Amino acid sequence: MKRDIENVVVVGTGVMGAAIAAHFANARFSVTLLDIVPQELDTGEIRQGLDLRSPVVRNRIVKGGLERARNTKPPALFLPEYAEDIRLGNLEDNFRWFTEADWIIEAITEDYQLKRVLLERIDSLRSPGTIVSSNTSGIPIRKLASGLSEDFRRHFLGIHFFNPPRYMKLVESVQAEETLPEVFEKVAEICDRQLGKGIVSAKDTPYFIANRIGTFAIQTVFQLMSECGLGIDEIDQLTGPILGRPKSATFRTLDIIGLDTYAYIVHNIYESVSNDEQREAFRVPALVKVLVEKKWLGDKTHQGFYKKLKTQGILTLDPCTLEYGPRRETHFPSLDEARSFPILEERLRFLINRPDKVGEFVWKSLSRTLVYTANRIPEVSDSIVDVDNVLKWGFNWELGPFEIWDALGVNTVADRIRQERGMLPTLIEKLLSTAEKRFYTKQDGTRCYFVPDSRHHIPIPSHAGVLFISDLKAHERVIRENRSGSLIDMGDGVAVLEFHSKMNTIDGNLLQLMEDALAVAHDSFLGLVIGNQGQHFSAGANLQFILKLAQDKNWQGIDQMIRNFQRVNMKIKYSPCAVVVAPFGLTLGGGCEIALHACCLQAHSETYMGLVELGVGLIPAAGGIKEMLLRTQAKTHNRPTPDYVSHLRSTFENIATAKTSACAVEARNLGFLRDTDGITMNRDRLLADAKARVLELSRQGYRKPLPTRGITAMGNRVLSILKLGIHLARRAEQITDYDVH
Ligand code: NAD
């Protein structure tokens, strides 16, 4: 096997191939993208007098694919200009490029014959040791590799990215019998560290883990639609966030996937799982068949289960009449009550016991999926942790199926299933023969999982460089805490200050804790990390609180809060020990201002950072503007050159237009990150990387910065330039009178 993977060749520029190539470009690999040569000229080409030999025609498909990826929303590329780093070619003129590749990724149409022909060709051209992977959703990997050269078979595996690859954490890896272990390890390491993915090893069974179980869950919803007499809006109300699933719930998700694609997958699973006890559940639903015939395929044809009209907004399909009507929010009293349980586990326990339609639907859909999943062990995987991760990372479920078993109580669910159907999955019988009767347990603070073969619970393997705050807490490492945050010992002389207020907004509690944390870090630690593992780093200052003070005309209260925030940020900046902030996701307003005062940032690649206060009619007041100004000054070494004025103008514009970065690389371009700040692709590694940063700074003998001597006041000339900008923006109606003020 090749030791260093530099040149990655992706074949197929459809939905997946182009987006996979884009993500490798994000990770700064040298990327080549190939597709077929068109068979016919399009009308534009005919008009221009081109023929099938013209290079622009020959690369039209690959170019179009990359262009689509460049324009997708959310974007596939960190920066649009990364597209220019991707080399484009076609499979007739450029097939020799396979010889230069270190890793070839096949992402062409899901068709065994087409894939086989391509793989045979790759086999004849690739240099020995080149890794080859297929992105197939479900074709057996051994079947794709069978009969090809031995070197090929040893370097071939399934690497199944999820759509969209930049954003979905899951990658399923499927090794055939002959795949070398080091090939899997190399690919897993790249997916984890460089692409930021969570890799799960799946067995080479039809549609692997994610699509097999995920599709079963959706098919169950179709069955229950008629069994419980529920409409499309109602089902989406019942299968979204209330169950810890994405907002797109069931039918909105299917519209995004495309109903033809869904029908194709369901049909293929049916054809390939002859021994599955639930095979009949994989019949393509009649409603899906009808919609596919009508070509109402979802988003790609602008109508499916939903249809968006400019005049009427979003309409919903009536499955009986096949007519679209206004969306209906059905009032289910049980759902209203369920919403008062913020903890998902408690909410699910409440829902399955409702004596109404809601209770019936939730119980039936969950219990059928839970039993089906339990019956898939060990067929699709030996590990319940892997199966849970697949559903969480590939479908954005908050809890995996085995975690749901535990949440509902395995005994309770088992009793009810026994009464209803008699039989329990073997896995559940095995689990119930243990003392714990749970899939997950805690032993001395360590999370353990059930291993069916040995009927024991063993610790979930930890990975070097991955650190979870929940584990630190379970090991009683909390030093102090209040309602909004905790100060925790990370080990090795580093502490972490975790925010855990609502949306991680910054309030008085958090400011107090930050101040205390800085003192504790100085006295007893080498340095401090400010970071957390919530959904976002921080949505900024608690505006509800500020609004309340304003409504009460408590100007002194507001003034006090701003002064506190500024004081804490200055303490961060001049802390005698290193303070590293680890932003990720939304890092807005006050959250961004905290980050701007740290000596160093270790940011997740998906960091959406900005001084957005102007968006709500406020001015960033916790020192963020001053820090941006200092950075602008530093760029031109404190000289008021014309260059300085232009930097100053764009900084002013970014604050004035509440500009937020679309990723960490852009945050660097906007000046929120410095060149010396680090970027981590895998969020699970972010805190450990930040901790390593603190240790490195401390080892190098960290010294706090000297106080800033001054900020150059540029005088009226520059003020006029900024004022002119404001005037023009108002004239162009880009801003309001209040913004001008
Ligand atoms: P797609 O239909 O969008 O694109 C297929 C691409 O393959 C096109 O660019 C086409 O020109 C090219 N192609 C067709 N025949 C070819 C050939 N003989 N040689 C080279 N290129 C050829 O498909 P997609 O959705 O991107 O899926 C690609 C693969 O990824 C499939 O195996 C699919 O099952 C899998 N997958 C898809 C998704 C998804 O959400 N779309 C998710 C995970 C995996």
mmCIF file of C-alpha atoms and ligand atoms in Angstrom, residues 11-17 35-36 61 91 106-110 114-115 118 135-137 160-163, ligand 1:
data_model
loop_
_atom_site.group_PDB
_atom_site.id
_atom_site.type_symbol
_atom_site.label_atom_id
_atom_site.label_comp_id
_atom_site.label_asym_id
_atom_site.label_seq_id
_atom_site.Cartn_x
_atom_site.Cartn_y
_atom_site.Cartn_z
ATOM 1 C CA VAL A 11 -14.913 9.083 -10.816
ATOM 2 C CA GLY A 12 -18.498 10.270 -11.298
ATOM 3 C CA THR A 13 -19.618 13.859 -10.874
ATOM 4 C CA GLY A 14 -23.197 13.311 -9.836
ATOM 5 C CA VAL A 15 -24.735 14.289 -6.523
ATOM 6 C CA MET A 16 -22.087 12.373 -4.589
ATOM 7 C CA GLY A 17 -18.903 12.283 -6.677
ATOM 8 C CA ASP A 35 -16.651 11.473 -15.859
ATOM 9 C CA ILE A 36 -17.821 10.048 -19.164
ATOM 10 C CA ILE A 61 -20.322 16.433 -18.027
ATOM 11 C CA LEU A 91 -12.487 8.730 -19.003
ATOM 12 C CA GLU A 106 -15.692 5.252 -7.656
ATOM 13 C CA ALA A 107 -18.930 7.245 -7.316
ATOM 14 C CA ILE A 108 -20.779 6.503 -10.545
ATOM 15 C CA THR A 109 -24.393 5.457 -11.113
ATOM 16 C CA GLU A 110 -25.615 2.651 -8.829
ATOM 17 C CA LEU A 114 -21.369 -0.049 -15.158
ATOM 18 C CA LYS A 115 -19.348 -0.175 -11.958
ATOM 19 C CA LEU A 118 -15.073 0.768 -14.745
ATOM 20 C CA ASN A 135 -19.290 4.652 -2.815
ATOM 21 C CA THR A 136 -22.005 2.103 -3.586
ATOM 22 C CA SER A 137 -25.044 2.312 -1.344
ATOM 23 C CA HIS A 160 -19.861 4.931 1.757
ATOM 24 C CA PHE A 161 -20.184 8.690 2.222
ATOM 25 C CA PHE A 162 -23.539 10.215 3.138
ATOM 26 C CA ASN A 163 -25.181 13.116 1.404
HETATM 27 P P1 NAD B 1 -25.790 10.414 -9.929
HETATM 28 O O1 NAD B 1 -26.773 9.745 -10.778
HETATM 29 O O2 NAD B 1 -26.097 11.759 -9.388
HETATM 30 O O3 NAD B 1 -24.408 10.536 -10.736
HETATM 31 C C1 NAD B 1 -23.798 9.460 -11.367
HETATM 32 C C2 NAD B 1 -22.583 9.963 -12.112
HETATM 33 O O4 NAD B 1 -21.940 8.838 -12.697
HETATM 34 C C3 NAD B 1 -22.899 10.940 -13.244
HETATM 35 O O5 NAD B 1 -22.001 12.018 -13.189
HETATM 36 C C4 NAD B 1 -22.666 10.117 -14.497
HETATM 37 O O6 NAD B 1 -22.242 10.889 -15.603
HETATM 38 C C5 NAD B 1 -21.575 9.175 -14.032
HETATM 39 N N1 NAD B 1 -21.509 7.947 -14.815
HETATM 40 C C6 NAD B 1 -22.521 7.220 -15.260
HETATM 41 N N2 NAD B 1 -22.039 6.154 -15.904
HETATM 42 C C7 NAD B 1 -20.715 6.206 -15.841
HETATM 43 C C8 NAD B 1 -19.670 5.383 -16.305
HETATM 44 N N3 NAD B 1 -19.907 4.277 -16.995
HETATM 45 N N4 NAD B 1 -18.415 5.743 -16.044
HETATM 46 C C9 NAD B 1 -18.155 6.866 -15.357
HETATM 47 N N5 NAD B 1 -19.102 7.690 -14.906
HETATM 48 C C10 NAD B 1 -20.374 7.347 -15.133
HETATM 49 O O7 NAD B 1 -25.435 9.394 -8.756
HETATM 50 P P2 NAD B 1 -25.098 9.711 -7.238
HETATM 51 O O8 NAD B 1 -26.339 9.968 -6.507
HETATM 52 O O9 NAD B 1 -23.979 10.670 -7.181
HETATM 53 O O10 NAD B 1 -24.571 8.289 -6.746
HETATM 54 C C11 NAD B 1 -23.285 7.823 -7.006
HETATM 55 C C12 NAD B 1 -22.997 6.640 -6.125
HETATM 56 O O11 NAD B 1 -23.094 7.051 -4.757
HETATM 57 C C13 NAD B 1 -23.994 5.503 -6.283
HETATM 58 O O12 NAD B 1 -23.325 4.304 -6.115
HETATM 59 C C14 NAD B 1 -24.991 5.761 -5.161
HETATM 60 O O13 NAD B 1 -25.655 4.592 -4.764
HETATM 61 C C15 NAD B 1 -24.076 6.261 -4.085
HETATM 62 N N6 NAD B 1 -24.691 7.099 -3.046
HETATM 63 C C16 NAD B 1 -25.601 8.057 -3.380
HETATM 64 C C17 NAD B 1 -26.128 8.870 -2.375
HETATM 65 C C18 NAD B 1 -27.117 9.963 -2.702
HETATM 66 O O14 NAD B 1 -27.715 10.525 -1.768
HETATM 67 N N7 NAD B 1 -27.305 10.347 -3.932
HETATM 68 C C19 NAD B 1 -25.712 8.699 -1.049
HETATM 69 C C20 NAD B 1 -24.764 7.729 -0.755
HETATM 70 C C21 NAD B 1 -24.269 6.936 -1.766
#
